Each structure stands twice: as structure tokens, then as C-alpha cells.
Coordinates of C-alpha atoms and ligand atoms in Angstrom, one line a residue:
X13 CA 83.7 31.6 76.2
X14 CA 84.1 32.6 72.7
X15 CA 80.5 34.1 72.6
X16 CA 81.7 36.3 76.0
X17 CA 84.3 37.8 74.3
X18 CA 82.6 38.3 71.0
X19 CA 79.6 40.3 72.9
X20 CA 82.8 42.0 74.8
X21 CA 84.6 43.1 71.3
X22 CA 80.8 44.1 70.1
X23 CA 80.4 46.1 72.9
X24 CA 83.5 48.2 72.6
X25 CA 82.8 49.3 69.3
X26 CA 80.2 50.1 70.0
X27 CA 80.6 52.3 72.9
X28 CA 83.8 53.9 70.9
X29 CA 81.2 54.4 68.5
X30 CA 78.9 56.1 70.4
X31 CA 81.3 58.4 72.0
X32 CA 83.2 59.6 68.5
X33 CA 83.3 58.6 65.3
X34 CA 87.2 57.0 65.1
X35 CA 89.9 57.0 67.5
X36 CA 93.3 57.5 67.4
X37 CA 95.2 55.0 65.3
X38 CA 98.9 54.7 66.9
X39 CA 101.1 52.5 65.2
X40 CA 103.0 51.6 68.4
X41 CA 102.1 52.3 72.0
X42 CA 104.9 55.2 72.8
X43 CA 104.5 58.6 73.1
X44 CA 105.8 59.5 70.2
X45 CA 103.4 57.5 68.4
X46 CA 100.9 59.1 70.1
X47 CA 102.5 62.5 69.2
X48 CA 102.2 61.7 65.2
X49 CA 98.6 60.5 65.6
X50 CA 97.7 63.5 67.1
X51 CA 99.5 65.8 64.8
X52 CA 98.0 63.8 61.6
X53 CA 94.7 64.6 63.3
X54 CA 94.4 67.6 65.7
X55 CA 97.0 69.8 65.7
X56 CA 96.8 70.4 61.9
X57 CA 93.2 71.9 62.8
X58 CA 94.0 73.9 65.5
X59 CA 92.3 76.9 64.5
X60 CA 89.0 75.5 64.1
X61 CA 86.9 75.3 67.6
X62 CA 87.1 71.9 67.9
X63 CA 83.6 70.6 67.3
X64 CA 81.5 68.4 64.6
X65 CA 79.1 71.1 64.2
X66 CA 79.7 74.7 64.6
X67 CA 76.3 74.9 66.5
X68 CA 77.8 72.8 69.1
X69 CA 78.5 75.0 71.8
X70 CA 82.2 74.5 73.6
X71 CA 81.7 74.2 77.4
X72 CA 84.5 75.7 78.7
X73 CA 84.8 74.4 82.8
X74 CA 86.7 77.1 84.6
X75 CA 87.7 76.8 88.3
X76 CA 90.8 78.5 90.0
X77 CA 92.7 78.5 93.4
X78 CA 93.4 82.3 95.1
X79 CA 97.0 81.6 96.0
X80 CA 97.7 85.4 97.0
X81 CA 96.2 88.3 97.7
X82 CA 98.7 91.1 97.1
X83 CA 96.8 94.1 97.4
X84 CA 94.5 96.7 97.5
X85 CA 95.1 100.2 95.8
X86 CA 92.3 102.2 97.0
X87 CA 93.7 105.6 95.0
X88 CA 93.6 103.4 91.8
X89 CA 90.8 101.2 92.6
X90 CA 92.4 98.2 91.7
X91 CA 92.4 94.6 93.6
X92 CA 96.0 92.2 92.9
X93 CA 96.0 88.5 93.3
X94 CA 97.6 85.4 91.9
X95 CA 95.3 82.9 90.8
X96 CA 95.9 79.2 89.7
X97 CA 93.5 79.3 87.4
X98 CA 92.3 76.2 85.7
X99 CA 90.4 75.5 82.4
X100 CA 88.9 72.0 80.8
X101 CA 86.7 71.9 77.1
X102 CA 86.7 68.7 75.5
X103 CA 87.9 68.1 71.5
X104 CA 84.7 66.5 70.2
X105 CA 85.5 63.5 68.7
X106 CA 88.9 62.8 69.7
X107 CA 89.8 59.1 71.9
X108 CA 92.8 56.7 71.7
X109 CA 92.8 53.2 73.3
X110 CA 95.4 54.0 76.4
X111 CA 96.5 50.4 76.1
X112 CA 96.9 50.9 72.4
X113 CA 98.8 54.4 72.1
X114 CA 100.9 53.7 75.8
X115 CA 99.5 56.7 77.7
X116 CA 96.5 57.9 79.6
X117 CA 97.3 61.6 78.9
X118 CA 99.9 63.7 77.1
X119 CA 101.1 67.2 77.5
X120 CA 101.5 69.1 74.4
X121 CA 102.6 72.6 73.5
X122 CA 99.7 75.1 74.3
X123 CA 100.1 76.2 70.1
X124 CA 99.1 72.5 69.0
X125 CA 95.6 73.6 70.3
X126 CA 92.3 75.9 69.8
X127 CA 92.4 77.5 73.3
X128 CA 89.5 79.3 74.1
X129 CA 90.0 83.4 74.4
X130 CA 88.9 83.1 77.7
X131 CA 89.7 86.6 80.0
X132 CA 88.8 88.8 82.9
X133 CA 86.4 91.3 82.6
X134 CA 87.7 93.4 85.3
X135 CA 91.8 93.2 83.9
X136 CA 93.2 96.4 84.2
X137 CA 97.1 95.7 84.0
X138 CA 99.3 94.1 81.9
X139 CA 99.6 90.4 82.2
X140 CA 102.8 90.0 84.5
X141 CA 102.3 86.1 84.7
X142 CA 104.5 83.7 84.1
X143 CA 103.7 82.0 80.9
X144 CA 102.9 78.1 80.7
X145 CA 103.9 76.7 77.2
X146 CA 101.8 73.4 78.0
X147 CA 98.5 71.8 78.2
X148 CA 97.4 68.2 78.7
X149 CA 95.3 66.4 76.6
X150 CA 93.6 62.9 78.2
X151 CA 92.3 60.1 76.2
X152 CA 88.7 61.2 76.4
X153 CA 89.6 64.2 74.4
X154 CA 89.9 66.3 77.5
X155 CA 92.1 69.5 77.8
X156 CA 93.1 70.5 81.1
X157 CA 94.7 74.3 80.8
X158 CA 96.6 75.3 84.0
X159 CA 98.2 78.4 84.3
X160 CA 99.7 81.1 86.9
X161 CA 97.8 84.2 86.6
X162 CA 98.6 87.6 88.5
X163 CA 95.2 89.5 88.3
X164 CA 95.0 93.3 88.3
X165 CA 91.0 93.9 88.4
X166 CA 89.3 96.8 88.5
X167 CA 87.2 96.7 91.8
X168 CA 84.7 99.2 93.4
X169 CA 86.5 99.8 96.7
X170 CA 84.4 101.6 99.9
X171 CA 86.6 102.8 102.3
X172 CA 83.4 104.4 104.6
X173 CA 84.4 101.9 107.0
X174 CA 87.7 101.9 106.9
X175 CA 89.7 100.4 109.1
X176 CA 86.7 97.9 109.6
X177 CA 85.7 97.4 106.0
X178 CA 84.5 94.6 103.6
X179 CA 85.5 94.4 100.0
X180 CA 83.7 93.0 97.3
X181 CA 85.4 92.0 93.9
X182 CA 84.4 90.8 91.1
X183 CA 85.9 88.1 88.7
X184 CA 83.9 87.5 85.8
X185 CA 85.7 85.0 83.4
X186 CA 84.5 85.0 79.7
X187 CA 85.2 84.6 76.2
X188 CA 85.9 88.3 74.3
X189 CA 85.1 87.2 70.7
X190 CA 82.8 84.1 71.1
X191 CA 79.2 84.5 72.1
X192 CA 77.6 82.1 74.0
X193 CA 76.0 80.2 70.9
X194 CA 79.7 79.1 70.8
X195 CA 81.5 79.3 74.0
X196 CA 79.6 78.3 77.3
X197 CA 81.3 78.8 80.3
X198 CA 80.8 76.2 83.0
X199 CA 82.0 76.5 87.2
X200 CA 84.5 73.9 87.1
X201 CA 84.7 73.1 90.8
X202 CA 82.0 74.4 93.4
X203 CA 82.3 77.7 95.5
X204 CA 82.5 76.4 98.5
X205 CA 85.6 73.9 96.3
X206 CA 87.5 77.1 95.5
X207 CA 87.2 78.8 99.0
X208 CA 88.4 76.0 101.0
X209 CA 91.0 75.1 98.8
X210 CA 92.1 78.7 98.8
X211 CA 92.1 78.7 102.1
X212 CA 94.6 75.7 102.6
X213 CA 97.2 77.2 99.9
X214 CA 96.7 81.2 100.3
X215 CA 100.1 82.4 100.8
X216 CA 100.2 86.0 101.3
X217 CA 96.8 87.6 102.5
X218 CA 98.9 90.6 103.8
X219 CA 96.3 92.9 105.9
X220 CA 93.5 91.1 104.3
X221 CA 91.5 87.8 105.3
X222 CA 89.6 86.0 102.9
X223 CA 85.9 86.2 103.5
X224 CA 84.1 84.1 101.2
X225 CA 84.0 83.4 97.7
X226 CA 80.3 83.1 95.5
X227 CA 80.6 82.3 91.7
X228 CA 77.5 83.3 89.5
X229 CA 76.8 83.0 86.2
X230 CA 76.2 86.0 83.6
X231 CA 74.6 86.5 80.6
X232 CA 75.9 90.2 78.8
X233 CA 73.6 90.8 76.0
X234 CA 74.7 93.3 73.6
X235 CA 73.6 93.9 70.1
X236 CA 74.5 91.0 68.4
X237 CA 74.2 88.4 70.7
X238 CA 75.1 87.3 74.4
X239 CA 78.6 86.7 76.3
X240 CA 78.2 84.1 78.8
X241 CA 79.9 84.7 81.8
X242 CA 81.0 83.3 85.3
X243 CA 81.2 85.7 87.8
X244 CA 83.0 85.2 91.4
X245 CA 82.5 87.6 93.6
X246 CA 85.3 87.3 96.6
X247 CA 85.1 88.7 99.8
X248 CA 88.2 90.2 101.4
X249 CA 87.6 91.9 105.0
X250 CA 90.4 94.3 106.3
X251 CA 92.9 93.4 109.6
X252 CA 92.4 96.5 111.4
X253 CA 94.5 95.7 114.0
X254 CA 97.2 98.1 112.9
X255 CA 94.8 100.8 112.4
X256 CA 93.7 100.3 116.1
X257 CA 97.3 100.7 117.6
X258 CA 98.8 102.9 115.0
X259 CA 95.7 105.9 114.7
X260 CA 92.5 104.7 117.0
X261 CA 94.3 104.4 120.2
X262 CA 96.9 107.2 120.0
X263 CA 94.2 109.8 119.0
X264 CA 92.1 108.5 121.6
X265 CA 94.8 109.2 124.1
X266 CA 95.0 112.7 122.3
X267 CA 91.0 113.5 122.9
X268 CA 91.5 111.9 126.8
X269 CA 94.5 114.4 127.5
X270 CA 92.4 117.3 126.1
X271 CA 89.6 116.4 128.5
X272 CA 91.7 116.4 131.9
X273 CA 93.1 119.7 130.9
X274 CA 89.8 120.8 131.6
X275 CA 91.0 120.3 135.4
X276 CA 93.7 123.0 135.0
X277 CA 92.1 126.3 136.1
X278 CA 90.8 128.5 133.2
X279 CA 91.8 131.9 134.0
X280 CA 95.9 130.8 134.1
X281 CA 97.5 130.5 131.0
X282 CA 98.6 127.4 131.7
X283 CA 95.7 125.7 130.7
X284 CA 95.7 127.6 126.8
X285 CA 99.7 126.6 126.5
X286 CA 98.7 123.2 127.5
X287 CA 96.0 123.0 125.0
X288 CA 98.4 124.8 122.3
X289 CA 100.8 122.3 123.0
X290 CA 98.0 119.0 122.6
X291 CA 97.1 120.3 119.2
X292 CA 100.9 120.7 118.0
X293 CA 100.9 116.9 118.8
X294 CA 97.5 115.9 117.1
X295 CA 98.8 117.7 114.1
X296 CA 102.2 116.3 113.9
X297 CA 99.7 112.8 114.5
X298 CA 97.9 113.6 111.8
X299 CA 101.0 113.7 109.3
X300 CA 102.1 110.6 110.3
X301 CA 98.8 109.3 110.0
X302 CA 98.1 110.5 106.4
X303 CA 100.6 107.9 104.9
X304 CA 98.5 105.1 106.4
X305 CA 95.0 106.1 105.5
X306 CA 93.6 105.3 101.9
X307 CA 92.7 108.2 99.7
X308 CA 89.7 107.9 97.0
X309 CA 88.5 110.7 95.3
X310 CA 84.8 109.8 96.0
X311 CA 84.4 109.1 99.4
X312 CA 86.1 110.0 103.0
X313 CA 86.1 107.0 105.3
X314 CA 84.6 107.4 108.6
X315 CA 88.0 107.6 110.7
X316 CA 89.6 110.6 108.3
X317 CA 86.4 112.8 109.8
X318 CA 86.7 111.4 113.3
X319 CA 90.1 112.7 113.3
X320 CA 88.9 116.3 111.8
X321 CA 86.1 116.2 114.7
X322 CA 88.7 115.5 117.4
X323 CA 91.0 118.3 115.7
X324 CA 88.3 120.6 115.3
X325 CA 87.1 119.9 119.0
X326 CA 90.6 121.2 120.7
X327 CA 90.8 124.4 119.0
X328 CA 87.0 124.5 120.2
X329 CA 88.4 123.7 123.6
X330 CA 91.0 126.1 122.9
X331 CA 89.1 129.1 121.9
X332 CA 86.6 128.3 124.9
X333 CA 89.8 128.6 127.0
X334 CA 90.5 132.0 125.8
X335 CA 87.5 133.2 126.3
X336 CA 87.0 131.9 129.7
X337 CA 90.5 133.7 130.2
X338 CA 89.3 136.9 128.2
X339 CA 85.7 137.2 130.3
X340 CA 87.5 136.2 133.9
X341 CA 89.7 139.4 133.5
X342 CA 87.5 141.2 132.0
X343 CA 88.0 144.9 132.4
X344 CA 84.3 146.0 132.2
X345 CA 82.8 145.5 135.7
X346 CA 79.5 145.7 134.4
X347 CA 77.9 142.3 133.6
X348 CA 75.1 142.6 131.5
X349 CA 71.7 141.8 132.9
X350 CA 70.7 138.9 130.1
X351 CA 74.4 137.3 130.5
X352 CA 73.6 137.5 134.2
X353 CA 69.6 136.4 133.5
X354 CA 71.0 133.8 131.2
X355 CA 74.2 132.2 132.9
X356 CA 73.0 132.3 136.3
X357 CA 69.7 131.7 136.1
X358 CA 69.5 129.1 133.4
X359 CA 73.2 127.3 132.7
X360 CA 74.5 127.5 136.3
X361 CA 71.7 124.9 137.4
X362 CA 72.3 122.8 134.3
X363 CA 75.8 122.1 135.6
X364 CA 74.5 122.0 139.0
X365 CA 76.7 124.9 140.0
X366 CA 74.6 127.6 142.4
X367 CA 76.6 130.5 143.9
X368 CA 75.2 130.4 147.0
X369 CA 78.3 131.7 148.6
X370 CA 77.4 135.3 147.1
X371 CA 75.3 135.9 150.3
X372 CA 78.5 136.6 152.2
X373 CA 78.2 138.8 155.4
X374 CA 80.3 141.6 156.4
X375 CA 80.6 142.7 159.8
X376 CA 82.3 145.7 160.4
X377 CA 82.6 145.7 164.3
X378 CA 83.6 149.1 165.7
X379 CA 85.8 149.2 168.7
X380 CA 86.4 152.0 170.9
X381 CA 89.6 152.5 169.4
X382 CA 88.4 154.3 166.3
X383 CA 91.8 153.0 164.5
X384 CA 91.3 149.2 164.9
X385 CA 88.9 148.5 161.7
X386 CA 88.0 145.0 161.7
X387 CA 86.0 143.5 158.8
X388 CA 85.7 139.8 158.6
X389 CA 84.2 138.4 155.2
X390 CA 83.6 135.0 154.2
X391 CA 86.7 133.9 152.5
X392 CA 85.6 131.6 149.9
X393 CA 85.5 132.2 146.3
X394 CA 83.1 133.3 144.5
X395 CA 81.1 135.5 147.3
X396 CA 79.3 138.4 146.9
X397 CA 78.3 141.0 149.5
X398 CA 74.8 141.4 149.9
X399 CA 74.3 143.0 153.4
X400 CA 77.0 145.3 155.0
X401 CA 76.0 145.8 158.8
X402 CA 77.8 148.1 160.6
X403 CA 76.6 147.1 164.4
X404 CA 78.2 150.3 166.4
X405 CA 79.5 150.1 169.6
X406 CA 76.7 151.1 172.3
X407 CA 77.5 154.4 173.7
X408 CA 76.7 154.3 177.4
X409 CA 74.9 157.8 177.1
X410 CA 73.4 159.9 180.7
X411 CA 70.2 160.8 179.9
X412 CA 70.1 164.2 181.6
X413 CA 67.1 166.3 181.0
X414 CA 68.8 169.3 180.5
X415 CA 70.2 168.5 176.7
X416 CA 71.8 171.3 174.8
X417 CA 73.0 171.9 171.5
X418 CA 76.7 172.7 172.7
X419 CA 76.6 169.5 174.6
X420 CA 79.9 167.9 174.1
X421 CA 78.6 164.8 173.9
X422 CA 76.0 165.3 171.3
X423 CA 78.9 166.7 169.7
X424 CA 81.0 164.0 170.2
X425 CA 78.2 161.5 168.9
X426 CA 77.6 163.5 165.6
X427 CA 80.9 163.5 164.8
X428 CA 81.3 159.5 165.7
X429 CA 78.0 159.8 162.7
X430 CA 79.6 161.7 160.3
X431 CA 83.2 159.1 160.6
X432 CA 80.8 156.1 160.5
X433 CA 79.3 157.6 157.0
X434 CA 82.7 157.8 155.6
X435 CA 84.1 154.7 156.8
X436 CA 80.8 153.3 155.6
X437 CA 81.1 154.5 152.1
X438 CA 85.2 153.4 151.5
X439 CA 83.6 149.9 152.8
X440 CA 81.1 150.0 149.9
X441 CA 83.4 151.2 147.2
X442 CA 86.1 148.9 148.1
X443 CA 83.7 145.8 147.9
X444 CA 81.9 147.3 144.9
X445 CA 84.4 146.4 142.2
X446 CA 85.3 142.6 143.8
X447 CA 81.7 141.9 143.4
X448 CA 81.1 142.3 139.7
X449 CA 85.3 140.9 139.4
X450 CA 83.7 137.5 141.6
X451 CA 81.0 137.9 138.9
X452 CA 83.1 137.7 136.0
X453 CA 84.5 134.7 137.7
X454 CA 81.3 132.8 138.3
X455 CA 80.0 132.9 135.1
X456 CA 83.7 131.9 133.7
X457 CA 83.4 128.9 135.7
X458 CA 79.2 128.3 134.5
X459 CA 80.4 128.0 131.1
X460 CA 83.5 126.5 131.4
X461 CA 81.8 123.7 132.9
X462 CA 78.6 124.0 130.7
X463 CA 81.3 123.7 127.3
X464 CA 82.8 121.0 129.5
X465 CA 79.8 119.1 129.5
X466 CA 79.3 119.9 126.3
X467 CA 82.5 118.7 124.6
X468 CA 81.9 115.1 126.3
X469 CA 78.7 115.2 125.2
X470 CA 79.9 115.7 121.5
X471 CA 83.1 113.3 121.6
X472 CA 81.0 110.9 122.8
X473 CA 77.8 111.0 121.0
X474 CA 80.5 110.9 117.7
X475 CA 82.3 107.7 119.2
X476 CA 78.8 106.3 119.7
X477 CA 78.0 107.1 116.1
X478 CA 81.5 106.0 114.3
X479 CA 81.1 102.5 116.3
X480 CA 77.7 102.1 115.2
X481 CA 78.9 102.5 111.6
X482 CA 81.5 100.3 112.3
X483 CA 79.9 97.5 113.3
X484 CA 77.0 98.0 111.0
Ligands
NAG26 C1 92.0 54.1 62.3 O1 92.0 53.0 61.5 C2 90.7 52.5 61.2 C3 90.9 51.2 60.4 O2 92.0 50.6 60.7 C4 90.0 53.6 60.3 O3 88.7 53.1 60.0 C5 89.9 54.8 61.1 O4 89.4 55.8 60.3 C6 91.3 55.3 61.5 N1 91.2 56.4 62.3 C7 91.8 57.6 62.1 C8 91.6 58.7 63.0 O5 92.6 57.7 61.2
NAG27 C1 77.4 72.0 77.7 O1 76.7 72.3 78.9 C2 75.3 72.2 78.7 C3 74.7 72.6 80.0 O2 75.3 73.6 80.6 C4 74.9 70.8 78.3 O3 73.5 70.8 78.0 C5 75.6 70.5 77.0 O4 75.3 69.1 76.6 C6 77.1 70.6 77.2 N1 77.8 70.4 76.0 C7 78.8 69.5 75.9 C8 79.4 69.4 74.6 O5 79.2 68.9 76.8
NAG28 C1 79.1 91.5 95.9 O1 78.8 92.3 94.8 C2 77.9 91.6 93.9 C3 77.6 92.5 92.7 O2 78.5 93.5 92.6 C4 76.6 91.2 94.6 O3 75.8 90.5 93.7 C5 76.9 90.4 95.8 O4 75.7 90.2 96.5 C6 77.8 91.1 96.7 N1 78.1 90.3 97.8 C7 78.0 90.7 99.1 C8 78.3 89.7 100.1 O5 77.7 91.8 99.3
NAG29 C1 79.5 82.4 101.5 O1 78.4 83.0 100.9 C2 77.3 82.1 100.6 C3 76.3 82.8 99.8 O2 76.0 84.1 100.2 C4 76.8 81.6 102.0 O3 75.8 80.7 101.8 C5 77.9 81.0 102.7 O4 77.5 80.6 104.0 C6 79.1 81.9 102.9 N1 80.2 81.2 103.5 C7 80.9 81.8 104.5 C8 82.0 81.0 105.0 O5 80.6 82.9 105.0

């Protein structure tokens, strides 16, 4: 029995031994006690990094917990969040017996202590948190350093994708004065630690949803010597949800109105007023919208030139309109033989449009009653007269062998000629002008349709693209 408990006492010194020279020697076991053993001991040398030799590096653990993520300044490039950020070193050769002083642990005012100068690299504000005036020290010579810290951080934002982007920020805690032969920082608590725990207590994301979080550690090497570093990077991915309803959708509603009014008849005016009125809305639209979308110097994100496309494609739409309107009423009834060559021949089958109503038949059918004209033409539109038969009546005639010159018939017959050449004639001039007017209006309708075709071609090729960027 007694040799148990002598081996037992031996062995306690000696493992108080090994781990520091000489505890703490309180006189009672109260906190105050406690307090004045500390004082005598450590808090006089609170300047000094607290280590038996100065080429002992001070591992400094550091872990934190993202409570909030407040926002996102793209226009300043900045990143806000409130981090509980914690940090643990250990004072070399500091113990007390916790039976002997009365306590495990003991908070102490944050001045009693060296605290290591440890910041954020990427700090761009001025420190807004609240301020925590105490520390805890534990028997093992433990500091445990928990404060409240609202981070301002510079951050590299890319708004290409925007309302479907991913941010990246970086946190990279470190000493400012001590190089790394002195202060060594150490991850605390593992990544995968940080973002689940962050996940349980984050508070306010706002529009943004914490990704991931990867912690690395950095050597900075300047003249000198090196800064050690421990770099998280945190992932942040945009809500776009109130981009979708508040910009994608309306604008798509925008571009789908602009594409039925393609149904309106081009050579009313309707159709131009209708169009004028459609941009009038996607501008007012784009007022509205400019509050919502981020601004950067640098870069454009994908959705600001989506909307210019979609801006820029109905005033194409409109101009096309007015020209469709311009050409259809065109005054000159001469179409030129390449616009003819090139719209008839080559677009019209492109847009599977043939005018093969232009071989429209008139029959001029002569009665006996020389004032009863009758022409019947093919009524639909666009028609052309190719052939203009003029089938006269059949003139019962006697053929008598004795023909003369003053024979009232022949007469009668040349005169019947001469009214048929007139008539004749009026019919030709009075179809001439329709025909190149119908032309005007066929090749309107070629390239309306032709632009048509185009424009969905172009909106959708550009949705195709800005998805494919999206999603990339
Ligand atoms: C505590 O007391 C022991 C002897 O009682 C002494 O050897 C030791 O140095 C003292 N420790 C401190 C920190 O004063
Ligand atoms: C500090 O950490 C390093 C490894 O990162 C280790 O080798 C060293 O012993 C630690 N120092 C102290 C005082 O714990
Ligand atoms: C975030 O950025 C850091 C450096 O800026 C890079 O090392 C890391 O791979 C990036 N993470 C992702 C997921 O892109
Ligand atoms: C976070 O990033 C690490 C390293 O890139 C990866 O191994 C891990 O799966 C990611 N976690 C999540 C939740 O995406």
C-alpha cells in the first residue's frame, strides 16, 4: 500500500515535471488565489511571447463558425460576414493542480495576456465588432480566445454569370508582425468541422447559400522571412430565384410579344405602333431592372447583354417593319431585276413561299352587247397577269363570193378590230401598274418572313448560348 502510493506521488512529479518546469503554487484553492498566482507569474510578463526559448515557435490553432453572411457589394468588391472566430496557443510552462488552486479554467481580462496579432489578409473595413474583454486560460496552460468578428474582405467577385453565379472568397488568417519562425498557425477544427457547424447556426444567408468551405495553408515569403498563413476559401452560390421572376421572365414575355406581332400585317401601321409601343415597355423594364443588376467596372454579366440583344432585336424588328411598310407602298413600280433575281428566286424558297398565284388568267369575254365588259381575274393576292386572252365572239359571217371593199360588213368587222385594239390596250395599262404594286407586295411578304425566321433564329441561338453559360 504505502509503496503504491509512493510510486503514485513519484509518478506525478514526474509527469508535472516533464510537462513544465513548476506549477502554480496557490495558497488556497479559490479563485482569487488562483488570480494572485497567476499575476505573480504571467500576467507580469505579458509582453513577452510566452515561450522558454524564443526559437520555439507559438502554434496558434485558429477555427471559426460563419454565423452570417450579410453581403455582397459587387461595385466595391467586398464580401461581409460575422464570424465566431476562435483562437487557442498554449503559455509554455504554465500548469496548476485543479484540486489545488479550486478551478479547471479561469477567465481573465484579454490585457493580462500576449495575444497573438493574428488578422485577415483580405480586411478592408474598419472593425465594427463587438469587443470581448475576456479570455480563458485552462490548467494546461491553454488560452482559448473567442470573439465576434464582422468581416469586411476584399473578394474578387465575377458577376459573368450572374444571376447564376459562384463566389469564391478568401480568408487567410495570419500574424502581421511575426514570421513564421515565431508564430505558426494551425486549422483548429477541420473543414468539413467549420461547414457543418456553420451550417447549423448560419443566421442570415440573405440571397446567398453557403457552398462549401476549404481551408489551406500559406506560406508568404517576402524579404526577410515567411508569414504562415491559413487560408479558407468559402463558397457562396447566388439564389437566383428573384432574378428569374423579377428580370428573366418579364423580358422573356417582352421578346414573346415582339414575335407574335409578326402576325400583324406589315404594310398597316399598326404593326410599327405596336412595336413602338413593346420597346417603350422594355425600356421603362430596363430602368427598373438597373437597380437590381450588379455593376463592376471590369466585367458585364451575361444577362445585362441579353437584355441589350433583346432591346437591340426590336428596334431591328422595328426598322424591318418600316421598311416592309416603306417597300409595300413603294412609289417606284419598277422592281429591279437583282431584288427580283434575288428575292424571288433565292429567299422566297428559303421561307417556302412561291407565288404561284402570279399566273393569273384574264378572260375578257366579249358579248354582243359591245357595252357589257366582263373581265374575271383570279382574286387572290398576290397575282400577276401573265396571259390576257381576249376570245371574241364568233361572227356568223356569209361567205359570198362577191366580197367588196364597201361591204358593210367588212366594214362593220374592221371597225369591231380597231374597238377590240383599244379596249385591248386600257386592259393592259390598267393591269400594268397592279402587277409591279402585287410585286412590291410579294417581296414585302419574302422578307418579312425571311427577317422573321431570322430573328428566331437569333433570339434563340442567344438563349441557347446564355444557358450554356449558365450552367457551365
Ligand atoms: C512552488 O513552490 C515550490 C516549492 O514549494 C517551488 O519549488 C516552486 O518553484 C514554486 N513555483 C512557483 C511557480 O513559484
Ligand atoms: C507546433 O506545430 C508543429 C507542427 O505543426 C509541431 O511540430 C510543434 O511541436 C508544435 N509546437 C508546439 C509548441 O506545440
Ligand atoms: C477558390 O479560389 C482559390 C484561390 O483563389 C482556389 O485555390 C480554389 O481552388 C478556388 N475554389 C474553387 C472551388 O474554385
Ligand atoms: C468541398 O470541397 C472539398 C474540396 O474541394 C470537396 O472534397 C468536398 O466534397 C466539398 N464539399 C461539398 C459539400 O461540396
Amino acid at each position: 500500500m504505502e509503496l503504491k502510493k509512493g510510486i503514485w506521488l513519484i509518478y506525478l512529479h514526474l509527469m508535472l515535471f516533464h510537462v513544465n518546469g513548476s506549477a502554480l503554487n496557490c495558497t488556497w484553492p479559490n479563485a482569487e488565489s488562483l488570480y494572485d498566482a497567476l499575476d505573480e507569474t504571467i500576467f507580469s510578463k505579458n509582453h513577452l511571447r510566452p515561450v522558454n526559448l524564443l526559437e520555439t515557435p507559438t502554434n496558434v490553432s485558429i477555427s471559426f463558425i460563419l454565423v452570417g453572411i450579410l453581403g455582397v457589394n459587387e461595385k466595391a468588391q467586398t464580401f461581409t460576414t460575422f464570424l465566431w472566430i476562435r483562437l487557442e496557443w498554449i503559455i509554455e510552462g504554465l500548469t496548476w493542480d485543479e484540486k489545488e488552486c479550486g478551478s479547471e479554467k479561469l477567465s481573465v481580462k484579454r490585457e493580462n495576456l500576449w495575444i497573438p496579432d493574428i488578422f485577415i489578409l483580405e480586411f478592408m473595413d474598419e472593425d465594427q465588432s463587438p469587443i470581448t474583454p475576456y479570455v480563458y486560460i485552462d490548467s494546461r496552460g491553454h488560452v482559448m480566445d473567442e470573439k465576434p468578428l464582422r468581416v469586411v474582405s476584399s473578394c474578387k467577385l465575377g458577376i459573368l454569370k450572374f444571376p447564376f453565379d459562384v463566389q469564391n472568397c478568401s480568408l487567410s488568417f495570419g500574424s502581421f508582425i511575426h514570421y513564421d519562425s515565431a508564430i505558426r498557425m494551425v486549422l483548429g477544427l477541420s473543414a468539413e468541422r467549420i461547414l457543418s457547424q456553420s451550417r447549423e447556426v448560419l443566421q442570415t444567408e440573405g440571397e446567398w447559400e453557403l457552398l462549401n468551405i476549404t481551408a489551406a495553408e500559406s506560406l508568404l515569403s517576402l524579404d526577410g522571412g515567411g508569414y504562415h498563413d491559413i487560408v479558407f476559401n468559402i463558397l457562396l452560390k447566388r439564389r437566383p430565384v428573384l432574378y428569374v421572376v423579377n428580370l428573366l421572365i418579364p423580358s422573356c414575355f417582352l421578346n414573346t410579344v415582339d414575335l407574335f406581332s409578326f402576325l400583324l400585317p406589315p404594310q398597316s401601321v399598326d404593326r410599327s405602333a405596336f412595336k413602338m409601343t413593346l420597346i417603350l415597355g422594355y425600356t421603362v423594364f430596363l430602368l427598373i431592372m438597373n437597380d437590381l443588376l450588379p455593376v463592376t467596372g471590369n466585367t458585364t454579366p451575361a444577362i445585362n447583354v441579353f437584355f441589350s440583344i433583346s432591346l437591340g432585336m426590336m428596334v431591328g424588328s422595328l426598322l424591318e417593319t418600316l421598311f416592309i411598310t416603306h417597300i409595300q407602298n413603294s412609289s417606284n413600280p419598277h422592281v429591279p431585276r437583282w431584288v427580283r433575281i434575288v428575292v424571288l428566286q433565292y429567299l422566297a424558297p428559303i421561307v417556302c413561299l412561291t407565288n404561284k398565284q402570279q399566273i393569273n388568267r384574264v378572260t375578257v369575254d366579249l358579248n354582243p352587247n359591245p357595252t357589257q365588259l366582263v373581265t374575271t381575274v383570279g382574286m387572290q393576292a398576290p397575282f400577276r397577269i401573265h396571259h390576257l386572252e381576249i376570245k371574241p365572239r364568233p361572227i356568223a359571217v356569209d361567205h359570198q363570193p362577191e366580197k367588196s371593199a364597201h361591204d358593210p360588213v367588212m366594214e362593220e368587222l374592221r371597225k369591231l378590230s380597231q374597238d377590240l385594239r383599244t379596249i385591248s390596250r386600257l386592259v393592259e395599262r390598267h393591269f400594268k401598274e397592279p402587277q409591279t404594286l402585287c410585286d412590291w407586295t410579294f417581296i414585302g411578304i419574302v422578307l418579312d418572313r425571311f427577317l422573321f425566321l431570322n430573328y428566331v433564329l437569333f433570339l434563340f441561338s442567344t438563349l441557347v448560348a446564355i444557358s450554356v453559360l449558365w450552367t457551365s
